[in-house]
Coordinates of C-alpha atoms in Angstrom, one line a residue:
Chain Y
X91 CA -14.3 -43.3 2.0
X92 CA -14.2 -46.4 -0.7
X93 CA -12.4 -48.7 -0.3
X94 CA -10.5 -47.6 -3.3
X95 CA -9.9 -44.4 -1.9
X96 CA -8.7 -45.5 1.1
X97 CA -6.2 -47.8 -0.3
X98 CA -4.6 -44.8 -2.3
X99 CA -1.9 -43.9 -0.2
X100 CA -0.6 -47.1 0.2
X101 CA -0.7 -48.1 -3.6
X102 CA 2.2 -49.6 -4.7
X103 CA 3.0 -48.3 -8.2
X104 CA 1.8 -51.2 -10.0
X105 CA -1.3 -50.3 -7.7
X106 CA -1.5 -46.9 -8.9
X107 CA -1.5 -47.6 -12.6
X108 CA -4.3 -50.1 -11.8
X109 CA -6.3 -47.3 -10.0
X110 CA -5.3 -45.2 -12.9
X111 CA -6.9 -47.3 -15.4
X112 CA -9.9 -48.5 -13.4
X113 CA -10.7 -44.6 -12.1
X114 CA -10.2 -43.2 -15.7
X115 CA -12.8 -45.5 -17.5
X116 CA -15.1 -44.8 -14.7
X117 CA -14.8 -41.3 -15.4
X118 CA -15.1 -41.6 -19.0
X119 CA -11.7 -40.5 -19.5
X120 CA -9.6 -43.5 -20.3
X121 CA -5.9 -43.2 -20.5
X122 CA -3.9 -44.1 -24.0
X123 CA -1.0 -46.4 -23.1
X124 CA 1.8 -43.7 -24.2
X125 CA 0.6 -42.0 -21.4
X126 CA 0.2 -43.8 -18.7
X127 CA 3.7 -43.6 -17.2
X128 CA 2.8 -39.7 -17.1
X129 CA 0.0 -39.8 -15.3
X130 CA 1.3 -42.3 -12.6
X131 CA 4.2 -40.1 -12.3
X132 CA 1.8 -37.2 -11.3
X133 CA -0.2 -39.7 -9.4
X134 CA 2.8 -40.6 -7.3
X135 CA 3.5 -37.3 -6.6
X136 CA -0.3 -36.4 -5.4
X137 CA 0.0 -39.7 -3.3
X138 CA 3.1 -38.0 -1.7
X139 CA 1.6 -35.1 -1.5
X140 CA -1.4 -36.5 0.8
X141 CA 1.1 -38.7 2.7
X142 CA 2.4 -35.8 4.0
X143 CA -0.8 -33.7 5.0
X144 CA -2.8 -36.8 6.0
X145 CA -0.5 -37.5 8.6
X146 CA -0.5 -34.0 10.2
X147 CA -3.8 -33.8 12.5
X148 CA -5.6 -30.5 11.3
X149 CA -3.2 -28.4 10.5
X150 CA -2.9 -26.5 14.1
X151 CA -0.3 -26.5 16.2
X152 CA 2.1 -23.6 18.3
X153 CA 1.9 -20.8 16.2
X154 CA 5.3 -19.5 16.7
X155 CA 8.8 -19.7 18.6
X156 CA 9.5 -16.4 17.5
X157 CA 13.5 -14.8 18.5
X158 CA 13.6 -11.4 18.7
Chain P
X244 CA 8.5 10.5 -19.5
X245 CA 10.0 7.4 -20.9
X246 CA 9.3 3.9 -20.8
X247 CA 9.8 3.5 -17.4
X248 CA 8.1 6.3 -16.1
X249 CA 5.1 5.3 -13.2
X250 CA 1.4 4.8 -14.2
X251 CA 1.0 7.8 -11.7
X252 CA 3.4 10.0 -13.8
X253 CA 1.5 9.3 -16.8
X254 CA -1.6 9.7 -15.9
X255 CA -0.4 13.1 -14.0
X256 CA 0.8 14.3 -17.2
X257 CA -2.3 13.6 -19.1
X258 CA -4.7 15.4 -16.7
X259 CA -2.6 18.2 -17.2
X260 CA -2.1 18.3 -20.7
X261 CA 1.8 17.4 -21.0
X262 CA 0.9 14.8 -23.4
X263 CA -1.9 13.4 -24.7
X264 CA -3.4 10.0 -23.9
X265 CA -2.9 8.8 -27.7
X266 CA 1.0 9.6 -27.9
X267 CA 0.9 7.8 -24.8
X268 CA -0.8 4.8 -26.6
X269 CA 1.3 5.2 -29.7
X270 CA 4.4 5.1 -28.2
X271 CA 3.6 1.9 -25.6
X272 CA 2.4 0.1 -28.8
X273 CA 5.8 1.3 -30.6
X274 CA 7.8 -0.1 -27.9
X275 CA 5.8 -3.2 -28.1
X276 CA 6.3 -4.1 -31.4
X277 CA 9.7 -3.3 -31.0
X278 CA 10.6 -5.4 -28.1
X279 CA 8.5 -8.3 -27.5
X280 CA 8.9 -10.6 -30.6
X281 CA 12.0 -11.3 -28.6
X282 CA 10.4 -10.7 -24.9
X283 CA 7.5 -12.8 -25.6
X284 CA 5.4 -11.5 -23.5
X285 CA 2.1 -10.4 -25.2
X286 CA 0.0 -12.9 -26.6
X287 CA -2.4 -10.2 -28.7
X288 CA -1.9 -6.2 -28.9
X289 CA -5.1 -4.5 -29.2
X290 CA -4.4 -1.4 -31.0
X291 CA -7.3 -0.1 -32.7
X292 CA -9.3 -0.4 -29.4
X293 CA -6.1 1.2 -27.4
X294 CA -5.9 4.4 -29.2
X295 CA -10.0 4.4 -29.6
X296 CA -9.9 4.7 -25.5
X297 CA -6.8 7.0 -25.2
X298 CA -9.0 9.2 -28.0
X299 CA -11.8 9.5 -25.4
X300 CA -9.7 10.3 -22.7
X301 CA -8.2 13.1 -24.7
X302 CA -11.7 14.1 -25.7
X303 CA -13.0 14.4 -22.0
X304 CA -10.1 16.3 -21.6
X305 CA -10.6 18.7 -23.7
X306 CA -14.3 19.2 -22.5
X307 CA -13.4 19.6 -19.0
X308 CA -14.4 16.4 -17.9
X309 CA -12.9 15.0 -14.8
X310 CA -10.1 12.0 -15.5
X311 CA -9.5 8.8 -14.1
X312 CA -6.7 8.0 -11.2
X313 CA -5.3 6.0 -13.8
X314 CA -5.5 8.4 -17.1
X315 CA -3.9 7.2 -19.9
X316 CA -1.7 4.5 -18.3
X317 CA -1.4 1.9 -20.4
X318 CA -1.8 -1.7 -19.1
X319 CA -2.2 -5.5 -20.2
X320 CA -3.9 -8.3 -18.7
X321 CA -3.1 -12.1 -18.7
X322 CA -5.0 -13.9 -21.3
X323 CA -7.4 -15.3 -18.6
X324 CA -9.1 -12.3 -18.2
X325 CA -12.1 -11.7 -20.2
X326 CA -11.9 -8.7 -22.8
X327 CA -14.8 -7.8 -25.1
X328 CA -14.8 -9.2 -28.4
X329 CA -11.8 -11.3 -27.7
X330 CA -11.5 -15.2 -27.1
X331 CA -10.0 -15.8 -23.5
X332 CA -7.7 -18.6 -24.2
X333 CA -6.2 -18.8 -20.4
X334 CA -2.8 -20.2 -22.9
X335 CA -4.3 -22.6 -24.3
X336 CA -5.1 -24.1 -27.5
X337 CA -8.2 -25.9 -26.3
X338 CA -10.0 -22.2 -25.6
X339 CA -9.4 -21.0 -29.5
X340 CA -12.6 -22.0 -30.9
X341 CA -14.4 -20.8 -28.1
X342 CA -16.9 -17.5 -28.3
X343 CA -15.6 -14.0 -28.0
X344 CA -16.2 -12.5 -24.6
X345 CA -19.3 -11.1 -24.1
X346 CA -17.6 -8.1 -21.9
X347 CA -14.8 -7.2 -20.5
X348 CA -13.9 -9.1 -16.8
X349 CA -15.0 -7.0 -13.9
X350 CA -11.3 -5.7 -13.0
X351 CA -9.9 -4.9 -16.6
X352 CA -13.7 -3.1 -16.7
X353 CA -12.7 -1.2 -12.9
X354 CA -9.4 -0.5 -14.6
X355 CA -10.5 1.3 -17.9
X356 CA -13.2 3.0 -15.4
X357 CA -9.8 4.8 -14.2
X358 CA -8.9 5.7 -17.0
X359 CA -6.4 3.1 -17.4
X360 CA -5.6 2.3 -21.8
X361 CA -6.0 -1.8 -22.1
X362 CA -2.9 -2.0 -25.0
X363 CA -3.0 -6.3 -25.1
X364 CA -3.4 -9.6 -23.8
X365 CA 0.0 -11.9 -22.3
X366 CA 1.2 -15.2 -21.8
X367 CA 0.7 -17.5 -19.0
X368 CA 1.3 -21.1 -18.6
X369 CA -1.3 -23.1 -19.6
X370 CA -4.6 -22.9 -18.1
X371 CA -2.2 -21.4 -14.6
X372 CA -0.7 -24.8 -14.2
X373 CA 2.8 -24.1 -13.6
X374 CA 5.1 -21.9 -12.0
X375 CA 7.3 -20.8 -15.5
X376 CA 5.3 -19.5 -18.0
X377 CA 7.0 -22.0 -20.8
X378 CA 4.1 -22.3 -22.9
X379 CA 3.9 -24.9 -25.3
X380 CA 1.9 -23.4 -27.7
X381 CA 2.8 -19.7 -27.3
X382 CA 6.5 -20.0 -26.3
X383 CA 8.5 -19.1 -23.1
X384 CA 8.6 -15.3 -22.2
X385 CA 11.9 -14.7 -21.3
X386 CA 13.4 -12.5 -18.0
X387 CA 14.1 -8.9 -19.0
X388 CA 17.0 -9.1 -16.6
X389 CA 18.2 -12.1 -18.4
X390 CA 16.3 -13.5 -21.7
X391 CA 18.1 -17.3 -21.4
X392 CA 15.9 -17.1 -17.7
X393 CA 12.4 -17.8 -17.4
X394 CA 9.8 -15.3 -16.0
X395 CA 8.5 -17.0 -13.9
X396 CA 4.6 -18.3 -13.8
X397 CA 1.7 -18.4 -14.1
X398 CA 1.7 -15.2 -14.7
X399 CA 5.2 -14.4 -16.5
X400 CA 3.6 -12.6 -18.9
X401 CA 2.5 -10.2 -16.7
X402 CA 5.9 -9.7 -15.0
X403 CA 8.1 -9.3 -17.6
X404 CA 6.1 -7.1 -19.8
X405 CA 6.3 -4.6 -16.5
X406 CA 9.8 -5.1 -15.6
X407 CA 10.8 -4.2 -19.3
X408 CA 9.1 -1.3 -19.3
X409 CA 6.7 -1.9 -22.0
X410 CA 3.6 -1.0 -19.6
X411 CA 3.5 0.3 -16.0
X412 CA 0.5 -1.7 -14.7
X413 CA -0.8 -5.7 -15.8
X414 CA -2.9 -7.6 -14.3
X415 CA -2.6 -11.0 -13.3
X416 CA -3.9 -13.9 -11.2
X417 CA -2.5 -16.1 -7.9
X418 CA -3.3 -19.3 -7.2
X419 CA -0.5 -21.0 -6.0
X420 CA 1.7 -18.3 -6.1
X421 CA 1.3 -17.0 -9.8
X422 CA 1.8 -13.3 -9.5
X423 CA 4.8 -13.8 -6.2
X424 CA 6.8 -15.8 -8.1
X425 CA 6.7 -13.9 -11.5
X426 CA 7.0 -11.1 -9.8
X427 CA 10.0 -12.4 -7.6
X428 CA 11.8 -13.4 -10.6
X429 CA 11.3 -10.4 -12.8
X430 CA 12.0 -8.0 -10.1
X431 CA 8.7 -5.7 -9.8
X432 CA 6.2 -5.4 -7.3
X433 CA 3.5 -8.2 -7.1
X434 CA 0.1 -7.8 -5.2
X435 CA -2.1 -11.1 -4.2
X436 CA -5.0 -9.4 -2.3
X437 CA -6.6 -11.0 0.5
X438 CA -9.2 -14.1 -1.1
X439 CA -12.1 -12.3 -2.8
X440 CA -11.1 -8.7 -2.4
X441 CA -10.7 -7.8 -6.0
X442 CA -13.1 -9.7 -8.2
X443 CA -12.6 -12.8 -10.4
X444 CA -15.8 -12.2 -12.6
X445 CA -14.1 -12.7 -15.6
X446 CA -11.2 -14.5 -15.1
X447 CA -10.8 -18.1 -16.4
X448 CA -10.9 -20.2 -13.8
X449 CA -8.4 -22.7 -12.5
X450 CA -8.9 -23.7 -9.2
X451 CA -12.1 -21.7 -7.5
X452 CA -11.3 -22.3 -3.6
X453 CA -7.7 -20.3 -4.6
X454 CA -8.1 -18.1 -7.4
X455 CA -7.0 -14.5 -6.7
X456 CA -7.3 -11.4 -8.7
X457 CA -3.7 -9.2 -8.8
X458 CA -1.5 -7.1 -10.3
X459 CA 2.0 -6.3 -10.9
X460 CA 3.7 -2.5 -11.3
X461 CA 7.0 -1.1 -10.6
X462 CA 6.2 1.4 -8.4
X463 CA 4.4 0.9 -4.8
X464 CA 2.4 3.8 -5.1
X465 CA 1.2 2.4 -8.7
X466 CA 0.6 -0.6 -7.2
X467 CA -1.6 0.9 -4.5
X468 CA -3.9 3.1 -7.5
X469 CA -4.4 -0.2 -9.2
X470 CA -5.4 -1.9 -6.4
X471 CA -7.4 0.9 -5.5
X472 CA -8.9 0.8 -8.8
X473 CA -9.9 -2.7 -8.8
X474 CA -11.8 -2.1 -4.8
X475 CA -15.2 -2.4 -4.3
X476 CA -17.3 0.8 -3.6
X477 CA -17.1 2.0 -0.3
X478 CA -13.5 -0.5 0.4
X479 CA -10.8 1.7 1.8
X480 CA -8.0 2.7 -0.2
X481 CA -4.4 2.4 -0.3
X482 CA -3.0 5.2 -2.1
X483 CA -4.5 8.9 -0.1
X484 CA -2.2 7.1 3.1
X485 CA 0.7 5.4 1.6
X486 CA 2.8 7.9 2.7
X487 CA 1.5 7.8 6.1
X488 CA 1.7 4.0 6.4
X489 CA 5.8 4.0 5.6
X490 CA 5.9 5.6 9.0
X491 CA 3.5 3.6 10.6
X492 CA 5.1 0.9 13.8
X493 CA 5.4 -2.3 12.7
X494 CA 5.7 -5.6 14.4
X495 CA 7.3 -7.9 11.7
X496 CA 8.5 -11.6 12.0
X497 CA 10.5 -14.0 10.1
X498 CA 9.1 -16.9 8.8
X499 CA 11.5 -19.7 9.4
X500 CA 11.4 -23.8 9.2
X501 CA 9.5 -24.5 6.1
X502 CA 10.3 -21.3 4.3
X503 CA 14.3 -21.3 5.2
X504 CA 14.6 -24.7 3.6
X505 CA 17.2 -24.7 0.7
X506 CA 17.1 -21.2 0.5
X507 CA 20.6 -20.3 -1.8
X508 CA 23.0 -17.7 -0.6
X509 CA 21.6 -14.2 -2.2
X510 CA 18.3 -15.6 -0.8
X511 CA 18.9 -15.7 2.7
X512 CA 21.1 -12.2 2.5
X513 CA 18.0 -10.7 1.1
X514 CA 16.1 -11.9 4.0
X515 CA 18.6 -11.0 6.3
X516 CA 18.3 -7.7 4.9
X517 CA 14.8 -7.3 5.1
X518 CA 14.4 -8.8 8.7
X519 CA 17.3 -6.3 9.7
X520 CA 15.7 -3.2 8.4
X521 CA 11.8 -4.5 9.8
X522 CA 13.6 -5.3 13.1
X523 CA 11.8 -8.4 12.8
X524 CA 12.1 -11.6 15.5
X525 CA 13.9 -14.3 13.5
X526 CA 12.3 -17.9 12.7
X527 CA 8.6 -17.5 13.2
X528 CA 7.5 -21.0 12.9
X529 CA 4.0 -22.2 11.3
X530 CA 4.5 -25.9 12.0
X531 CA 2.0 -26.8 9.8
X532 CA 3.9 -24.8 6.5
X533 CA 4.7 -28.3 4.7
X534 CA 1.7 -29.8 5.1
X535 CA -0.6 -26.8 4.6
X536 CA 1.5 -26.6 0.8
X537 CA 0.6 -30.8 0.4
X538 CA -2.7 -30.1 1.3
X539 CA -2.9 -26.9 -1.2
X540 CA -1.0 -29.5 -3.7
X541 CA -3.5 -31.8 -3.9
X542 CA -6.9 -29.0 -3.6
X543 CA -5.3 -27.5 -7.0
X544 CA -4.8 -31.0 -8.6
X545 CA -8.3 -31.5 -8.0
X546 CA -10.2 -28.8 -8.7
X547 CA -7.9 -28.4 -11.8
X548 CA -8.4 -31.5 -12.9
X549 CA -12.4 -32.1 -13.0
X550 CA -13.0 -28.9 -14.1
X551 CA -11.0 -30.1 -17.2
X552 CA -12.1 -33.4 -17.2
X553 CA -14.8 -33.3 -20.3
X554 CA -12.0 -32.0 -22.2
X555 CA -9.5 -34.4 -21.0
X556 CA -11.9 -37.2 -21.9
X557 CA -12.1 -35.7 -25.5
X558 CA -8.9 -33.9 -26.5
X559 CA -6.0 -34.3 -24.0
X560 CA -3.5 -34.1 -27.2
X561 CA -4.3 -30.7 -27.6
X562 CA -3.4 -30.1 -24.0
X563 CA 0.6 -28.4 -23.3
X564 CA 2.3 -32.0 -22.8
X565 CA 3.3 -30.6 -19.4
X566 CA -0.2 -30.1 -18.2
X567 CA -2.7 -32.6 -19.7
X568 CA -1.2 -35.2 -17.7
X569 CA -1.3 -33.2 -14.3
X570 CA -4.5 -32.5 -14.9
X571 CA -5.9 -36.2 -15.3
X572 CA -3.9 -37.2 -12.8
X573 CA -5.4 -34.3 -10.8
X574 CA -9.1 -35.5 -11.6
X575 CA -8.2 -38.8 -10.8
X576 CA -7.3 -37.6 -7.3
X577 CA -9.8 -39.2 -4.6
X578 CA -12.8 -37.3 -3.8
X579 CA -12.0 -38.4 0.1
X580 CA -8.7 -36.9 -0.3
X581 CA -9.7 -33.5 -1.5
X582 CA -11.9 -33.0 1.1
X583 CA -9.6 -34.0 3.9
X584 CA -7.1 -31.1 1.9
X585 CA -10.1 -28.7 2.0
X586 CA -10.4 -29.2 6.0
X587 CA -7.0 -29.2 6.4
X588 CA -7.0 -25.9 5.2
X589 CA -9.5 -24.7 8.2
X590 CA -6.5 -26.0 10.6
X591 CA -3.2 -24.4 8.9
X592 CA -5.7 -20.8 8.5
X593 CA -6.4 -20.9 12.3
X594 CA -2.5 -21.7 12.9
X595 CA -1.5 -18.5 10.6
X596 CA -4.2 -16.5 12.4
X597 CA -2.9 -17.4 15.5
X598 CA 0.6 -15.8 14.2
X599 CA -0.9 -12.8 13.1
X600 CA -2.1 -11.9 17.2
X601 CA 1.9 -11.2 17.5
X602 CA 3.0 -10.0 14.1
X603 CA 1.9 -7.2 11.8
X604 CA 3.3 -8.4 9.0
X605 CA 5.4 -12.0 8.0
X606 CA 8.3 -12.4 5.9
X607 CA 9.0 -15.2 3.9
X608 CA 11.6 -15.7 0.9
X609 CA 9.4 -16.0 -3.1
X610 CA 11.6 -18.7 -4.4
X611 CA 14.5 -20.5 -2.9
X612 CA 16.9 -18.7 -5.7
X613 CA 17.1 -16.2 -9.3
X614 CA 15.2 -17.4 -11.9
X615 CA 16.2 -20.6 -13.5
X616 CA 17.5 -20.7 -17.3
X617 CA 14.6 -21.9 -19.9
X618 CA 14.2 -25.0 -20.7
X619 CA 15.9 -26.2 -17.1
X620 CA 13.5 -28.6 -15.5
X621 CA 14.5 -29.8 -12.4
X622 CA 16.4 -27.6 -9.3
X623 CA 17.8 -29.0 -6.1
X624 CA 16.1 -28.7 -3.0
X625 CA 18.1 -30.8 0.2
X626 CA 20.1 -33.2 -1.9
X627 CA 16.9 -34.0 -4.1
X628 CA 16.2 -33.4 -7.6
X629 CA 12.7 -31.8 -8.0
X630 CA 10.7 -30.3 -10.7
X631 CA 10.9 -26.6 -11.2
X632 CA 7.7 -26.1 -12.7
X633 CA 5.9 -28.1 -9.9
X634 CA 7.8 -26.8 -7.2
X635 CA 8.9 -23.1 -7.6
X636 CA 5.7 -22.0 -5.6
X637 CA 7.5 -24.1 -2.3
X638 CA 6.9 -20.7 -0.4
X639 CA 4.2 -18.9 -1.6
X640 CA 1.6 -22.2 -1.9
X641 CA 1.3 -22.3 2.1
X642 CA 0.1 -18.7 2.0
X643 CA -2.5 -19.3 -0.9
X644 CA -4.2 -21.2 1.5
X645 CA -5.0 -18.9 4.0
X646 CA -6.1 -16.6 1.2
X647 CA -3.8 -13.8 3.4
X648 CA -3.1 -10.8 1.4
X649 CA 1.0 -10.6 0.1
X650 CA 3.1 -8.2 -1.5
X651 CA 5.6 -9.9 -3.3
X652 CA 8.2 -6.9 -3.0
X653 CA 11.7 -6.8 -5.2
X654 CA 15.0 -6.4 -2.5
X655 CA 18.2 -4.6 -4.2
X656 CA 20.4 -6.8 -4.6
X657 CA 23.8 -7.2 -7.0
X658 CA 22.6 -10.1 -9.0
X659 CA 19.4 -11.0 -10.8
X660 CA 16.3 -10.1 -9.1
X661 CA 15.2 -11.7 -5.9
X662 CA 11.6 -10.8 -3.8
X663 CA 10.1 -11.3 -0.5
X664 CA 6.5 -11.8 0.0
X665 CA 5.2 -9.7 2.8
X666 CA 2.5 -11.1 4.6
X667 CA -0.6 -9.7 6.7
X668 CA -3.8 -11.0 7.9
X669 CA -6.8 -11.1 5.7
X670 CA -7.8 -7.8 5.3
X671 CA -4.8 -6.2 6.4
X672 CA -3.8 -5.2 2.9
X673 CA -2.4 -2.0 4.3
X674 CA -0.1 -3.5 6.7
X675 CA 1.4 -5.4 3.4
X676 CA 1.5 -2.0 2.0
X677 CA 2.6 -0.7 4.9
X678 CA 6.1 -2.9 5.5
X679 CA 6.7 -2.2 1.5
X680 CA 6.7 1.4 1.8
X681 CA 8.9 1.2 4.7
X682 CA 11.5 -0.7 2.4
X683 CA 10.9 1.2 -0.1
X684 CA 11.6 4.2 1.6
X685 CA 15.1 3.0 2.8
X686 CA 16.3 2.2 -0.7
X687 CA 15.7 -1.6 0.2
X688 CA 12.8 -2.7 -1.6
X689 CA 12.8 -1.1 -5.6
X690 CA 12.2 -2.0 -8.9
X691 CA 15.3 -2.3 -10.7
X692 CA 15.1 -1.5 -14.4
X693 CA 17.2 -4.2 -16.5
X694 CA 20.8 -3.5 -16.7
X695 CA 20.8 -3.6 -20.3
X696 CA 18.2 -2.3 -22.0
X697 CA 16.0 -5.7 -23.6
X698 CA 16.4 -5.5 -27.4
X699 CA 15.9 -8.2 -30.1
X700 CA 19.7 -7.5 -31.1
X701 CA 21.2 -8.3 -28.0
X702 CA 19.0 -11.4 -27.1
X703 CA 19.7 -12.9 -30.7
X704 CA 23.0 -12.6 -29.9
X705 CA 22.9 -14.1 -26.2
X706 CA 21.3 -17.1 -27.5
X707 CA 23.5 -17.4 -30.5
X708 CA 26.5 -17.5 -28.0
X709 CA 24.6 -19.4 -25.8
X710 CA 23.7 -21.9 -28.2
X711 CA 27.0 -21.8 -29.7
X712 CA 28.3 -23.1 -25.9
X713 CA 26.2 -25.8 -26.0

């Protein structure tokens, strides 16, 4: 993981534009101002998103407490 | 017959000569034309080509030749599925200048095999990203049941154009939860096979670890000869043991925690209902639910996103406005992150498996209420303000994960349409089919025509009344 990457759950939202930007023009798809708002909104969300799964280990767990 | 007669009907009719494949054709078309400049829910009618195939079922008719499970049935297919001579836009404006397919996807190409009459192409939201089918460039397809409602999405196209009787079959695709949802909101019967088990040759891709071929009917049994239809040689079919499967024991469970969050009142009577009449044990718990549907979250945001990225770079204005900016932020996503969603995935599958040892079948509500009015963009979920077409596939996006099969299945109920996805193990599409028939037999699960009758009249003046409100 870069270091980039690995900050990316913790950025702050003047962080995430700054990854926004930065990761954009790397990937030769810069961002026009009018929409940059947008995208951080999205990126927020995918930042929550991995919050939540990242702090789950694996995924398994007790299948069921099934009632009958 | 009439418009809402079964694909089986039809087709049952044609082999023996109570109608012929074109009148068939003709009238579908007719009631096309008629209907869906207010419906919205076909993006191209193919007309010439419709009654060219109904001819030639009609003509191997007439010779003797055997016909098709699926004679003269008409069906459509979401714009993301390849069809000869056509461009596949996938709802976009993007895919307009691209090349005319080559040849029809693999599954419309299984489905005309069966006899099945291909009458037109229908919306979707853009590229499958989103859960409402309010297409930017193509307009929203409104709910037969209520035309100031949404359909649903990705595939609302696909739902509505069944539930208002315009065809008896469509085809569609899940990713996230694309045909359940639709299907859930609309009020018909929504297949998501297992991962795989009917082909995606064809089908515009959206995110390629998730994709799922479908399809959407109003009868089980029609559900079970397209599905059939679209099977590998040598797969087992559904339909010769339908009847035997309604009958068949079944040990069903509940999902609860994750999937009984926010649920509104008709919701959780509806799966009261349904756990009731499957005897099911209440609140079946996958722990890992919420996290599984981050995981898939970010795995769609990804994938979705670089595989538009070249385009994104170039042309992101001609993107909807309520996609090209989900997508870049999607291919901005971490490549570290993506893979930890992808092995994530391996964890929740062996947690769901580990479900399936007990239970035949799960049960879990489509969406956590009726289908939202158009143009609405946010819904409440525990206190919180959230987006509806981000967040409508709360239930169904866990399940895409484990690529299990589901049949999202309509419950009777007085108000506008509500669903329940059943649930089996990958490859158990019988025990899906299985649980349905059992509904179905018991008056439960069924595919409720609209109340009124969808006409241009009436939904001209529902809006004019509507808008007059506002």
């Amino acid at each position: 993981m870069t270091v980039l990457d690995a900050q990316f759950i913790e950025l702050s939202r003047g962080g995430l534009e700054d990854f926004a930007r930065a990761r954009s023009d790397a990937l030769a798809a810069p961002i026009a101002p009018d929409r940059l708002d947008e995208v951080v909104e999205n990126l927020t969300i995918l930042q929550n998103h991995a919050r939540t799964f990242l702090s789950v280990p694996g995924g398994a767990g007790v299948a069921d407490e099934g009632k009958g | 017959m009439d418009a809402f007669s079964s694909a089986a009907a039809i087709a049952n009719a044609v082999r023996t000569g109570k109608v012929s494949a074109v009148n068939v054709a003709r009238a579908t078309l007719s009631r096309i034309r008629d209907l869906d400049p207010c419906l919205n829910a076909f993006t191209a009618l193919f007309e010439v080509e419709a009654l060219a195939q109904a001819a030639g079922i009609d003509r191997d008719r007439a010779l003797g030749r055997p016909l098709g499970p699926l004679a003269g049935a008409p069906f459509a297919v979401k714009n993301l599925f390849d069809v000869a001579g056509v461009t596949t836009l996938a709802g976009s404006r993007i895919r307009q200048g691209a090349a005319p397919a080559a040849r029809d996807a693999d599954l419309v190409a299984r489905f005309k095999a069966a006899g099945a009459v291909l009458v037109g192409a229908l919306n979707m939201d853009e590229f499958a990203y989103g859960f409402v089918t309010e297409n930017a460039h193509f307009g929203p397809t409104r709910n037969p049941h209520d035309p100031t409602r949404i359909a649903g999405g990705s595939s609302g196209g696909s739902a509505a154009a069944v539930a208002a009787g315009l065809v008896p079959l469509s085809l569609g695709s899940d990713t996230n939860g694309s045909i359940r949802i639709p299907a859930g909101l609309c009020g018909v019967f929504g297949l998501k096979p297992t991962s795989g088990r009917l082909p995606v040759q064809g089908m515009f891709p959206f995110v390629h670890t998730l994709d799922h071929a479908g399809l959407f009917a109003r009868h089980l049994a029609d559900l079970a000869l397209g599905y059939d239809a679209g099977l590998d040689a040598g797969d087992d079919p559904i339909s010769p043991r339908l009847e035997a499967l309604a009958s068949q024991p079944l040990r069903s469970g509940v999902l609860g925690g994750w999937f009984a969050r926010g649920l509104s009142r008709p919701v959780i009577a509806v799966m009261d209902a349904v756990g009731a009449a499957l005897n099911s044990d209440q609140d079946v718990i996958l722990p890992g639910a919420e996290a599984a549907r981050s995981a898939a979250f970010c795995l769609t945001a990804f994938e979705g996103g670089r595989l538009h990225l070249p385009d994104l770079a170039r042309r992101i204005g001609d993107y909807d406005p309520a996609v090209g900016g989900r997508l870049l932020a999607g291919a901005l996503l971490p490549r570290d992150i993506y893979e930890a969603a992808l092995a994530h995935r391996q964890g929740f599958t062996a947690e769901v498996l580990q479900a399936f040892a007990r239970y035949d079948v799960l049960i879990a509500p489509v969406t956590l209420g009726p289908a939202p009015p158009i143009g609405q963009e946010s819904m409440v979920l525990d206190g919180e303000e959230i987006s509806i077409r981000k967040n409508l596939g709360l239930y169904t996006q866990p399940i895409s994960f484990v690529g299990a099969p589901v049949i999202a299945t309509p419950i009777r109920n007085p108000g506008l349409p509500l669903g329940v996805q059943i649930i089996a193990a990958p490859g158990r599409e019988d025990l899906a089919f299985a649980a349905a028939a059992r509904l179905e037999r018991m008056g439960l699960a069924t595919s409720m025509p609209p109340r009124a009758e969808f006409s241009c009249t009436a939904t001209s003046e529902l809006l004019e009344m509507q808008h007059g409100h506002s």
